Amino acid sequence: MVVENIIEGAKKVLNLTKESLKNVENKEVGYKGTNYNLPLIYGLLGKKVKDINELRELINSLEIKEEKTLENALDAGVVTLICAEALEALKYATEEQPYKEPYVGFIPDETLRSLGVPLVEGKIPAILVVIGKVGDKEKLKKLINDIRKRNILTLFVGEIIKEMDEAGIEYGFDKLLIPLGETITSAAHAANLAIRAPLIFGGIEPGKTEEIIDYIKNRVPAVVIALGDIDDITLSAGAGCIKAGIPVITNNPVPTIEGALESSDIENIVENALKMKGIEVKVTEFDIPVSVGPMNEGERVRGPDMYVELAGPKSYGCEVVLVKDNVEDGVEIIGKDLDEMEEKGRYPFAIIVEVSGEKLEKDLEGVLERRVHEFLNYIEGVMHLNQRDQIWIRINKNSFNKGLRLKHIGYVIQKLFKEHFPIIEKCKVTIVTDENKVKEILEEARKIYAERDAKARKLRDEDVDVFYGCVMCQSFAPTHVCIITPDRPSLCGSISYLDARAAAKIDPNGPIFEVPKGELIDEKLGIYSGVNDVVKEKSQGAIEEVSLHSALVNPCTSCGCFEAIVFYIPEVDGFGVVHRNFRGETPYGLPFSSLAGQCSGGKQVPGFVGIAIEYMRSPKFLQGDGGWERIVWLPKELKERVKDAIPKDLYDKIATEEDVSNTDELINFLKKKGHPVMKKEETEEIEKTKEEIEKVKKVKEEKEGIDIGEAILDIAKERGIQIIMKNVKIIINLNVKKP
């Protein structure tokens, strides 16, 4: 019966799509914000449909097999998804505003890339697509709570979004609860998000359907939850998801296909959905009046909702972590607690976290300190911005009224430090709001920051015996191995050398590990025998050698989570760098997403390499290729961001999108500004010309009486010719016939 319903649903959608496209005026189709046009169609079929005529032709070519077999039903489901993509494409092509708030519709590549790091780190353990309706307010609240406390990225389609509105449940990107749309065709935007994962992170070419499906099945932690009454079309869309490698679970009775289609009561459906993908999520309970967890990250406390502000631009404060001996567990408050403060007041604030443990080292203080920001933002109603002596904290009224106090904040910080870092044996948290005491602590903290910074800035690749490797992204890019050194942070920008060192100590069997440097093979390029051995082993033999500081000679592999891309521009023999948030086009005429497709997925592509923006501040930045003297183009925003790292005499000679829009304009700009790559080119041309003149002289000496015009013509045919003479009148006629 289910097979028959799926096939019937697919027929309905196919007929509807054909009818919808029948008499539509031809227009371009494709979503803005992606390099993959209509990702579902492009990914599964390898066809980059450009306009409505091509879309109509594609849809008219689709067929649904009548024989009622499971395989035919699953194939019919894929037709349903393709039709849903076509109907959505039509909507985007013909409507000025295809989606209105609260619905978001298509999710751009940039957003998907930004989710890459939390997905591979496990901070976002899964992606759920919830379709349908719950029909019970309390069950709905439990469902959303089960999702939120596990920090699951969830995409909603259908009546459940209105149910959430009626129940007063907040949603949005900051809460990882995203309302796609109210009709079933909106599910295409969930499916095309999954399809883009193997294209963006796996480096799989569009049209390699089996490889794409295999990648989604084994590497994309996505599950569809179908709730309430399910019609034939929804059932057919679910079958398409199953065929594409995304399992479906429902609170309706269905025939079980283990790992692909299962039933569950709604009370346990989230947990059972995760089991279908083999995902376990540890949920830590905290004995405080508000919720705690990653689901609260990104929450903003606006002025009208604020109870008090701590530190910040109109006050002062700091946070510091200290490694000490013989620390005793505890939480201490020095000064006023929240209930002693005036509403809307601003107060100085300091938090000192003292930790001890046999394996702890002073060098880990800064690494641990950066986690204070994350842990404070785990607390419902607490907004923490910036770090060190620039911290800015707001507590909202709602959390204060629920009973949140500073002692609870201290307790959460203490518990999270010990939970996340098992090498911490004891932890004491001291929170200070006493004005004079905060001033004393701030003065000492600034001395500590300065000492740490001086030490970190001096640390270079040659100062250490080991580097670190990270294979977290192999869950998405199987052959990618990120090598982290003092001069080269992880491509995602989130792991410095000291961070990696701490991670390897905390979890010796984890995804971050020591890499012995081995023999230095090439200092300029940054090639080490030990690094090559590890990369070859961890990439399953796919990569045999990497240069840490070159984009041209065996560059490091790139995953897909990189902050920026270095790309070679052969017309000027120089490099451009484009960052993820740049929305325009590079001088190539290609956006970030197109260039990213050249080198993501763990591939090693000479001329393209993903980097962290912080690497641009390293003295070894692309030193194997000439460093900053080979950089010719940057987006304006990125140029300003790394201004302090760019040599002063080069800053005005590097073009941005405001200066040039193509390579011809870039060449003219660089010549006008006297960029080193142009001077290098001129020098090389002069040297080549000298060589050719010497060649002519040599030929003349060796073969007396040779026609000099013939020799010049040979040279001109080979590579062109430039003749420079001063105070001389010369006439060369190459058309004179031989006697």
XYZ file of C-alpha atoms in Angstrom:
739
model
C 0.000 0.000 0.000
C 2.821 2.471 0.892
C 4.630 1.738 -2.372
C 1.451 2.452 -4.310
C 0.921 5.728 -2.416
C 4.479 6.870 -3.103
C 4.122 6.242 -6.835
C 0.728 7.966 -6.939
C 2.140 10.957 -5.059
C 5.018 11.228 -7.512
C 2.602 11.145 -10.460
C 0.565 13.987 -8.954
C 3.666 16.135 -8.445
C 5.068 15.408 -11.898
C 1.771 16.324 -13.578
C 1.473 19.471 -11.452
C 5.024 20.518 -12.351
C 4.502 19.935 -16.078
C 1.307 21.979 -15.950
C 2.962 24.777 -13.949
C 5.768 25.101 -16.515
C 3.606 24.725 -19.635
C 3.036 28.344 -20.705
C 5.568 30.239 -18.587
C 7.667 32.909 -20.288
C 11.323 31.921 -20.552
C 13.512 33.333 -17.760
C 16.768 32.457 -16.077
C 16.526 30.053 -13.154
C 18.855 29.412 -10.229
C 19.164 30.428 -6.605
C 21.319 33.357 -5.586
C 24.019 32.499 -3.088
C 25.111 29.193 -4.575
C 27.603 27.984 -7.127
C 25.349 25.020 -7.895
C 22.430 26.738 -9.653
C 19.608 24.329 -8.707
C 21.629 22.034 -6.411
C 19.262 19.053 -6.326
C 19.046 18.804 -10.103
C 22.677 19.744 -10.695
C 23.991 17.392 -8.008
C 21.932 14.301 -8.825
C 21.711 14.667 -12.611
C 24.816 16.733 -13.413
C 22.667 19.163 -15.431
C 23.106 22.886 -14.861
C 19.662 24.074 -15.953
C 19.914 27.733 -16.937
C 16.383 28.801 -17.866
C 12.729 27.810 -17.775
C 12.843 26.303 -21.266
C 15.628 23.919 -20.195
C 13.778 23.191 -16.949
C 10.583 22.418 -18.874
C 12.496 20.094 -21.192
C 14.036 18.275 -18.216
C 10.724 17.815 -16.385
C 8.973 16.605 -19.558
C 11.681 13.943 -19.940
C 11.000 12.427 -16.506
C 9.082 9.185 -16.226
C 7.631 7.144 -13.369
C 7.595 3.373 -13.633
C 4.175 1.859 -12.976
C 5.303 -1.493 -11.545
C 4.729 -1.344 -7.794
C 8.149 -2.316 -6.445
C 10.114 -0.694 -3.631
C 12.899 0.319 -6.038
C 10.432 2.007 -8.388
C 8.831 3.778 -5.430
C 12.185 5.130 -4.265
C 13.027 6.293 -7.798
C 9.597 7.947 -7.989
C 10.483 9.727 -4.748
C 13.574 11.214 -6.386
C 11.347 12.476 -9.234
C 9.194 14.143 -6.563
C 12.226 15.943 -5.113
C 13.348 17.069 -8.583
C 9.856 18.376 -9.283
C 9.825 20.182 -5.934
C 13.125 21.843 -6.904
C 11.599 22.824 -10.271
C 8.521 24.368 -8.636
C 10.703 26.263 -6.176
C 12.970 27.444 -9.014
C 9.874 28.697 -10.851
C 8.801 30.552 -7.727
C 12.211 32.239 -7.417
C 12.265 33.125 -11.128
C 8.802 34.675 -11.292
C 8.193 36.187 -7.851
C 9.948 39.246 -6.496
C 9.814 37.908 -2.915
C 9.262 34.134 -3.036
C 9.480 33.803 0.747
C 8.286 36.201 3.420
C 9.052 36.158 7.129
C 9.223 33.971 9.060
C 10.023 31.557 6.213
C 13.537 31.514 4.742
C 13.339 29.200 1.709
C 16.700 28.611 0.069
C 19.775 28.530 2.347
C 22.934 29.897 0.628
C 26.328 28.165 0.368
C 27.866 30.686 2.763
C 25.544 29.578 5.558
C 26.265 25.914 4.885
C 30.021 26.560 4.984
C 29.665 28.425 8.293
C 28.045 25.289 9.737
C 30.969 23.103 8.643
C 33.151 23.608 11.739
C 30.432 23.046 14.406
C 29.248 19.987 12.461
C 32.675 18.345 12.263
C 33.444 19.287 15.871
C 30.185 17.694 16.964
C 28.887 20.885 18.543
C 25.993 20.480 16.101
C 25.606 16.686 16.221
C 22.866 16.305 13.606
C 20.478 17.928 11.136
C 16.772 17.187 11.427
C 14.123 18.018 8.841
C 10.752 18.138 10.602
C 7.739 17.987 8.288
C 4.074 18.115 9.235
C 2.164 18.863 12.415
C 2.327 17.759 16.066
C -1.246 18.576 17.092
C -0.533 18.840 20.825
C 0.988 21.915 22.509
C 2.746 20.055 25.318
C 4.143 17.391 23.006
C 5.373 20.158 20.709
C 7.190 21.882 23.580
C 8.847 18.613 24.595
C 9.865 17.922 20.997
C 11.492 21.347 20.631
C 13.151 21.046 24.041
C 14.571 17.616 23.103
C 15.977 19.181 19.933
C 17.361 22.323 21.575
C 19.103 20.700 24.506
C 21.013 18.554 22.011
C 21.842 21.621 19.871
C 20.521 20.007 16.696
C 20.173 22.092 13.537
C 16.510 21.677 12.598
C 14.689 22.698 9.412
C 10.895 22.954 9.633
C 8.356 22.507 6.836
C 4.577 22.731 7.137
C 2.034 23.522 9.845
C 4.466 22.922 12.698
C 5.822 26.446 12.189
C 2.404 27.977 12.938
C 2.092 25.635 15.905
C 5.372 27.004 17.246
C 4.076 30.557 16.843
C 0.893 29.712 18.746
C 2.905 28.050 21.528
C 5.222 31.072 21.858
C 8.299 29.061 20.869
C 11.070 31.239 19.481
C 12.986 30.125 16.412
C 15.544 31.456 13.929
C 19.107 30.864 12.747
C 20.550 31.944 16.114
C 18.599 29.117 17.768
C 19.327 26.610 14.972
C 15.552 26.287 14.445
C 14.922 27.324 10.837
C 11.436 27.630 9.289
C 11.886 26.771 5.596
C 8.313 27.113 4.347
C 4.700 26.088 4.779
C 4.290 23.875 1.679
C 5.869 20.491 0.994
C 7.866 21.844 -1.985
C 9.880 23.857 0.565
C 11.406 20.527 1.599
C 13.474 20.841 -1.589
C 15.597 23.397 0.291
C 16.395 20.822 2.958
C 17.242 18.230 0.307
C 19.428 20.587 -1.705
C 21.274 21.524 1.492
C 22.150 17.834 1.967
C 23.095 17.446 -1.710
C 25.534 20.374 -1.470
C 27.464 18.788 1.414
C 29.287 16.260 -0.821
C 29.791 18.932 -3.506
C 31.222 21.545 -1.102
C 32.984 19.460 1.528
C 33.542 16.172 -0.282
C 34.764 17.587 -3.579
C 32.479 15.197 -5.489
C 31.571 16.315 -8.998
C 27.911 17.020 -9.810
C 26.306 14.121 -11.646
C 28.225 11.394 -9.825
C 24.956 10.278 -8.283
C 26.053 7.082 -6.550
C 29.058 8.792 -4.957
C 26.864 11.663 -3.772
C 24.265 9.311 -2.269
C 26.972 7.224 -0.590
C 28.517 10.394 0.887
C 25.169 11.621 2.243
C 24.349 8.207 3.675
C 27.680 7.812 5.482
C 28.780 11.361 6.241
C 25.830 13.743 6.479
C 24.098 13.341 9.885
C 20.622 14.180 8.556
C 17.242 12.558 9.341
C 13.695 13.444 8.270
C 10.986 13.442 10.965
C 7.507 13.225 9.411
C 4.682 14.039 11.846
C 0.907 13.826 11.759
C -1.221 12.881 8.779
C 0.944 12.202 5.737
C -0.505 12.555 2.248
C 0.789 10.769 -0.861
C 2.981 13.696 -1.939
C 4.691 13.996 1.454
C 5.159 10.234 1.489
C 6.727 10.385 -1.960
C 9.079 13.202 -0.928
C 10.147 11.055 2.036
C 10.898 8.172 -0.314
C 13.092 10.512 -2.339
C 15.016 11.406 0.806
C 15.527 7.705 1.619
C 16.853 7.071 -1.903
C 19.196 10.072 -1.499
C 20.652 8.590 1.702
C 18.573 10.436 4.304
C 16.514 8.148 6.593
C 12.941 8.938 7.596
C 11.240 8.392 10.956
C 7.571 9.044 11.626
C 4.968 8.776 14.371
C 2.740 6.924 11.888
C 2.685 3.128 11.441
C 4.876 2.243 8.438
C 6.663 -0.899 7.270
C 10.128 -0.860 8.818
C 13.228 -0.639 6.644
C 15.962 -0.709 9.276
C 18.098 2.414 9.163
C 15.959 3.931 6.393
C 12.303 4.017 7.471
C 11.104 3.538 11.032
C 8.250 4.452 13.395
C 8.430 5.996 16.866
C 6.164 7.601 19.425
C 6.632 11.367 19.366
C 7.941 11.466 22.964
C 11.094 9.561 21.924
C 11.277 10.440 18.248
C 14.338 12.731 18.507
C 16.419 10.149 20.345
C 15.310 7.398 17.962
C 16.043 9.591 14.938
C 19.626 10.030 16.139
C 19.973 6.276 16.644
C 19.147 5.749 12.961
C 22.394 7.585 12.195
C 24.327 6.043 15.080
C 24.580 9.413 16.863
C 24.833 9.652 20.645
C 24.476 13.035 22.326
C 25.412 13.470 25.966
C 23.069 15.907 27.692
C 24.477 17.372 30.904
C 21.975 18.518 33.507
C 22.664 21.636 35.603
C 20.989 22.376 38.915
C 20.271 26.041 38.176
C 17.045 27.943 37.327
C 17.804 28.367 33.578
C 18.895 26.110 30.733
C 22.549 25.541 29.876
C 23.988 24.324 26.590
C 25.212 25.231 23.102
C 21.601 25.930 22.055
C 21.850 29.261 23.896
C 24.924 30.433 21.981
C 24.175 33.347 19.699
C 21.430 34.682 21.946
C 21.441 38.482 22.087
C 20.315 40.604 25.021
C 19.006 43.930 23.718
C 18.705 47.071 25.818
C 14.981 46.780 26.594
C 15.430 43.143 27.730
C 18.547 43.785 29.836
C 18.531 43.488 33.614
C 22.173 44.522 34.167
C 25.357 45.044 32.170
C 28.719 43.820 33.480
C 32.018 45.367 32.296
C 31.566 46.500 28.669
C 32.523 49.730 26.877
C 31.019 51.970 29.566
C 32.639 50.153 32.462
C 35.649 47.838 32.863
C 36.530 44.265 33.620
C 38.468 41.174 32.575
C 38.641 37.397 32.628
C 41.708 35.325 33.347
C 42.542 31.636 33.747
C 45.500 30.671 35.932
C 47.183 27.289 36.243
C 48.222 26.808 39.897
C 49.160 24.111 42.357
C 46.821 22.893 45.078
C 43.631 24.628 43.926
C 40.466 23.716 45.842
C 37.079 23.382 44.111
C 34.700 26.221 44.837
C 32.816 29.329 43.743
C 33.340 32.682 45.447
C 31.535 36.001 44.885
C 33.341 39.207 45.928
C 31.033 42.213 45.794
C 27.363 42.537 44.882
C 25.349 39.672 43.426
C 22.714 40.319 40.762
C 19.838 40.751 43.234
C 21.802 43.539 44.944
C 22.265 45.470 41.692
C 19.938 48.097 40.269
C 17.987 47.188 37.160
C 19.582 48.666 33.990
C 22.750 49.337 36.000
C 26.335 48.890 34.740
C 28.952 47.345 36.978
C 32.655 46.420 36.802
C 33.219 42.691 36.558
C 36.084 40.212 36.746
C 36.132 36.430 36.622
C 39.182 34.447 37.722
C 39.312 30.719 37.010
C 42.067 28.882 38.900
C 42.770 25.305 37.793
C 45.158 22.582 38.840
C 46.065 19.160 37.535
C 49.136 16.995 37.122
C 49.223 17.396 33.318
C 48.378 21.110 33.197
C 51.011 23.605 32.015
C 51.175 27.403 32.168
C 51.185 27.514 28.352
C 47.621 26.214 28.374
C 46.210 29.198 30.276
C 45.376 31.238 27.191
C 43.767 28.253 25.477
C 41.556 27.547 28.477
C 40.758 31.224 28.920
C 39.202 31.458 25.454
C 36.600 28.901 26.534
C 35.160 31.289 29.144
C 33.448 33.138 26.288
C 31.845 29.941 25.021
C 30.779 28.637 28.429
C 29.157 31.897 29.544
C 27.138 31.979 26.323
C 25.869 28.473 27.123
C 23.769 30.006 29.929
C 20.242 31.046 28.989
C 19.858 34.823 29.166
C 23.597 35.570 29.371
C 25.317 37.377 26.514
C 29.124 37.460 26.573
C 31.098 39.402 23.967
C 34.850 39.821 23.399
C 37.656 38.489 25.591
C 40.371 39.386 28.053
C 40.023 43.012 29.241
C 37.393 43.863 26.620
C 34.605 41.621 27.917
C 31.018 42.783 27.765
C 28.276 40.822 29.547
C 24.539 41.344 29.730
C 21.972 39.427 31.787
C 18.375 39.509 30.586
C 15.376 40.186 32.798
C 13.728 36.858 32.116
C 16.669 34.798 33.404
C 17.082 37.075 36.428
C 13.397 36.683 37.251
C 13.760 32.893 36.976
C 16.351 33.145 39.764
C 19.713 33.284 37.933
C 22.503 34.651 40.156
C 26.292 35.001 39.900
C 26.832 31.883 42.008
C 24.999 29.896 39.323
C 27.253 31.367 36.625
C 30.323 30.397 38.647
C 28.967 26.879 39.138
C 28.368 26.433 35.392
C 31.865 27.658 34.504
C 33.425 25.302 37.046
C 31.411 22.281 35.902
C 31.983 22.885 32.183
C 35.749 23.310 32.614
C 36.037 20.020 34.452
C 33.707 18.236 32.021
C 35.403 19.497 28.833
C 38.967 19.211 30.128
C 39.491 15.979 32.096
C 43.084 16.986 32.877
C 41.641 19.672 35.177
C 41.430 18.028 38.571
C 40.384 21.039 40.641
C 38.730 24.313 39.635
C 37.891 27.435 41.603
C 35.866 30.273 40.089
C 35.976 33.724 41.638
C 33.573 36.404 40.389
C 34.303 39.974 41.434
C 32.026 43.019 41.189
C 33.710 45.124 43.885
C 34.946 48.234 42.052
C 38.372 48.565 43.690
C 39.085 44.834 43.595
C 38.242 44.656 39.874
C 40.735 47.466 39.215
C 43.491 45.520 41.001
C 42.714 42.320 39.115
C 42.558 44.174 35.788
C 46.026 45.648 36.272
C 47.538 42.216 37.010
C 45.615 40.545 34.195
C 47.010 42.979 31.607
C 50.552 42.077 32.671
C 49.714 38.383 32.220
C 48.221 39.020 28.751
C 51.323 40.956 27.682
C 53.683 38.169 28.812
C 51.648 35.520 26.997
C 51.451 37.549 23.779
C 55.175 38.233 23.738
C 55.895 34.524 24.088
C 53.338 33.455 21.453
C 54.530 36.037 18.902
C 58.108 34.807 19.177
C 57.193 31.167 18.603
C 58.078 30.022 15.070
C 58.026 26.718 13.208
C 61.741 26.225 13.789
C 61.356 26.664 17.567
C 59.387 23.456 18.127
C 60.083 19.755 17.651
C 56.542 18.719 16.776
C 53.651 20.108 14.791
C 50.036 18.957 15.162
C 47.618 17.305 12.781
C 43.843 17.525 12.782
C 41.504 15.110 10.990
C 38.177 16.347 12.375
C 37.104 17.355 8.873
C 37.650 13.847 7.530
C 34.037 13.217 8.479
C 33.312 15.465 5.477
C 36.581 15.438 3.461
C 38.070 11.909 3.761
C 41.604 12.694 2.489
C 42.091 16.028 4.243
C 44.797 16.367 6.890
C 45.237 19.802 8.459
C 48.798 20.512 9.634
C 48.979 23.106 12.419
C 52.258 24.860 13.238
C 53.239 28.005 15.146
C 53.196 29.835 11.799
C 50.170 28.120 10.290
C 46.857 27.790 12.190
C 44.099 25.417 11.091
C 42.294 26.376 7.871
C 39.063 27.041 9.758
C 40.909 29.596 11.908
C 39.659 28.069 15.149
C 42.746 26.086 16.204
C 46.116 27.715 16.885
C 49.302 25.796 17.622
C 48.759 26.147 21.380
C 45.101 25.151 21.013
C 46.178 22.012 19.158
C 48.807 21.269 21.780
C 46.187 21.529 24.524
C 43.706 19.369 22.621
C 46.288 16.636 22.028
C 47.173 16.589 25.727
C 43.544 16.548 26.843
C 42.489 13.770 24.463
C 45.534 11.774 23.234
C 43.268 9.502 21.172
C 41.260 12.331 19.645
C 41.271 13.895 16.161
C 44.185 16.242 16.995
C 47.587 14.595 17.403
C 51.327 15.204 17.419
C 53.199 15.234 14.099
C 56.980 14.778 14.411
C 58.678 17.284 12.097
C 61.311 14.864 10.856
C 63.991 16.034 8.439
C 63.718 19.542 6.953
C 63.614 18.930 3.195
C 62.948 22.475 1.973
C 63.023 25.414 4.375
C 61.474 27.953 1.995
C 58.539 25.788 0.961
C 58.136 24.273 4.425
C 58.538 20.592 3.530
C 59.306 18.115 6.320
C 59.770 14.347 6.052
C 57.776 13.668 9.237
C 54.848 15.765 8.025
C 54.854 13.921 4.685
C 54.832 10.537 6.436
C 51.836 11.470 8.579
C 49.902 13.084 5.731
C 50.424 10.027 3.541
C 49.242 7.719 6.312
C 46.216 9.782 7.378
C 45.087 10.471 3.793
C 45.147 6.741 3.000
C 48.013 7.335 0.587
C 46.159 9.947 -1.477
C 48.652 12.730 -0.622
C 52.389 12.043 -0.481
C 53.977 15.463 0.053
C 52.822 18.886 1.233
C 54.446 22.303 1.360
C 53.292 24.231 4.400
C 54.037 27.632 2.886
C 53.275 27.369 -0.816
C 50.135 27.509 -2.931
C 51.916 26.384 -6.099
C 54.168 23.505 -5.082
C 52.267 20.582 -3.491
C 50.038 22.833 -1.350
C 48.287 21.495 1.733
C 44.907 19.889 1.169
C 41.760 21.934 1.782
C 38.604 20.724 3.483
C 35.742 23.146 2.918
C 35.681 24.953 6.263
C 38.540 27.296 5.345
C 38.181 31.014 6.080
C 39.808 32.139 2.820
C 41.273 30.850 -0.448
C 44.582 31.760 -2.054
C 44.255 31.505 -5.839
C 46.860 31.924 -8.562
C 46.310 34.514 -11.320
C 48.564 33.456 -14.233
C 48.010 36.674 -16.214
C 50.081 38.569 -13.629
C 51.991 35.674 -12.041
C 50.542 36.685 -8.682
C 47.920 35.630 -6.147
C 44.554 36.796 -4.968
C 43.016 35.949 -1.602
C 39.244 35.883 -1.108
C 37.438 35.266 2.191
C 34.214 33.373 2.808
C 32.057 36.430 3.511
C 32.952 38.222 0.260
C 29.809 38.262 -1.884
C 31.234 39.728 -5.074
C 33.375 38.295 -7.841
C 37.157 37.986 -7.997
C 39.105 39.260 -11.052
C 38.526 35.791 -12.534
C 34.821 36.634 -12.678
C 34.147 33.899 -10.109
C 32.808 34.191 -6.543
C 34.249 32.510 -3.454
C 31.955 29.496 -3.816
C 33.208 28.726 -7.345
C 36.847 28.945 -6.312
C 36.125 26.860 -3.221
C 34.868 24.113 -5.488
C 38.318 23.971 -7.070
C 40.120 22.882 -3.925
C 37.704 21.603 -1.251
C 37.034 17.983 -0.393
C 40.587 17.135 0.717
C 42.083 17.768 -2.714
C 45.615 19.028 -3.381
C 45.356 21.531 -6.238
C 48.443 23.577 -7.183
C 47.429 27.235 -7.459
C 44.583 26.953 -4.946
C 44.790 26.497 -1.190
C 42.454 27.154 1.732
C 43.873 29.174 4.631
C 42.963 30.802 7.925
C 42.952 34.596 7.803
C 45.351 34.626 10.761
C 47.945 32.842 8.570
C 48.176 36.071 6.552
C 49.814 37.654 9.598
C 52.519 35.004 9.750
C 56.048 35.980 8.603
C 56.009 32.690 6.688
C 52.826 33.515 4.773
C 53.346 31.960 1.308
C 57.086 32.412 1.686
C 57.671 29.591 -0.799
C 55.910 31.660 -3.461
C 57.328 35.091 -2.634
C 55.035 36.084 0.250
C 53.233 39.419 0.214
C 55.139 40.591 -2.858
C 53.085 38.124 -4.905
C 49.697 39.216 -3.503
C 47.933 41.387 -6.082
C 44.228 41.355 -5.104
C 42.162 41.262 -1.903
C 38.553 42.181 -1.110
C 38.491 45.592 0.561
C 37.090 44.192 3.813
C 39.853 41.588 4.060
C 42.527 44.125 3.118
C 41.462 46.356 6.005
C 41.246 43.394 8.369
C 44.889 42.368 7.776
C 46.218 45.871 7.155
C 48.734 45.567 9.970
C 50.318 42.529 8.278
C 50.719 44.049 4.799
C 54.102 45.738 4.175
C 53.462 49.498 4.078
C 55.069 49.951 0.661
C 52.718 47.312 -0.784
C 49.392 48.308 0.731
C 48.337 50.774 -2.002
C 49.671 48.483 -4.736
C 47.258 45.644 -3.925
C 43.954 45.968 -5.807
C 40.461 45.408 -4.392
C 37.033 44.935 -5.983
C 36.685 48.729 -5.957
C 39.776 49.103 -8.149
C 39.374 46.315 -10.719
C 36.734 43.902 -11.972
C 38.743 41.695 -14.351
C 42.298 40.605 -15.142
C 42.842 43.265 -17.818
C 41.998 46.007 -15.344
C 44.154 44.252 -12.765
C 47.174 44.286 -15.108
C 46.735 48.021 -15.752
C 46.319 48.747 -12.047
C 49.451 46.822 -11.086
C 51.509 48.519 -13.807
C 50.289 51.947 -12.751
C 51.050 51.279 -9.088
C 54.423 49.663 -9.799
C 53.611 46.400 -8.041
C 56.635 44.084 -7.627
C 55.090 41.413 -9.884
C 55.111 43.911 -12.753
C 58.712 44.917 -12.101
C 59.606 41.251 -11.965
C 57.866 40.716 -15.300
C 59.705 43.647 -16.918
C 63.058 42.398 -15.626
C 62.367 38.928 -16.969
C 61.378 40.332 -20.376
C 64.604 42.327 -20.613
C 66.619 39.256 -19.683
C 64.789 37.153 -22.268
C 65.379 39.807 -24.915
C 69.087 39.878 -24.098
C 69.195 36.098 -24.366
C 67.526 36.189 -27.780
C 69.922 38.873 -29.075
C 72.832 36.751 -27.899
C 71.250 33.801 -29.689
C 71.151 35.820 -32.930
C 74.790 36.843 -32.548
C 75.819 33.272 -31.872
C 73.936 31.980 -34.918
C 75.550 34.687 -37.064
C 79.033 33.751 -35.844
C 78.421 30.046 -36.385
C 76.886 30.465 -39.827
C 78.578 33.269 -41.668
C 76.399 35.067 -44.159
C 73.090 33.977 -42.576
C 70.077 36.136 -43.318
C 69.689 38.035 -40.033
C 66.039 38.723 -40.883
C 65.402 34.990 -41.059
C 66.906 34.495 -37.626
C 64.780 37.279 -36.158
C 61.695 35.846 -37.826
C 62.408 32.447 -36.261
C 62.618 34.083 -32.856
C 59.450 36.072 -33.451
C 57.567 32.922 -34.420
C 58.798 31.181 -31.287
C 57.921 33.774 -28.652
C 57.360 37.227 -30.132
C 60.009 39.931 -30.272
C 60.759 43.243 -28.651
C 63.510 45.465 -30.131
C 64.628 48.503 -28.167
C 67.096 50.939 -29.782
C 68.180 54.464 -28.893
C 69.427 57.184 -31.276
C 69.403 54.709 -34.158
C 67.324 54.453 -37.292
C 66.847 50.855 -38.373
C 64.632 49.439 -41.098
C 63.947 45.702 -41.083
C 62.048 44.279 -44.015
C 61.196 40.650 -43.480
C 59.322 40.323 -46.755
C 62.290 40.637 -49.117
C 62.508 37.575 -51.352
C 65.706 35.587 -51.448
C 67.640 35.815 -54.754
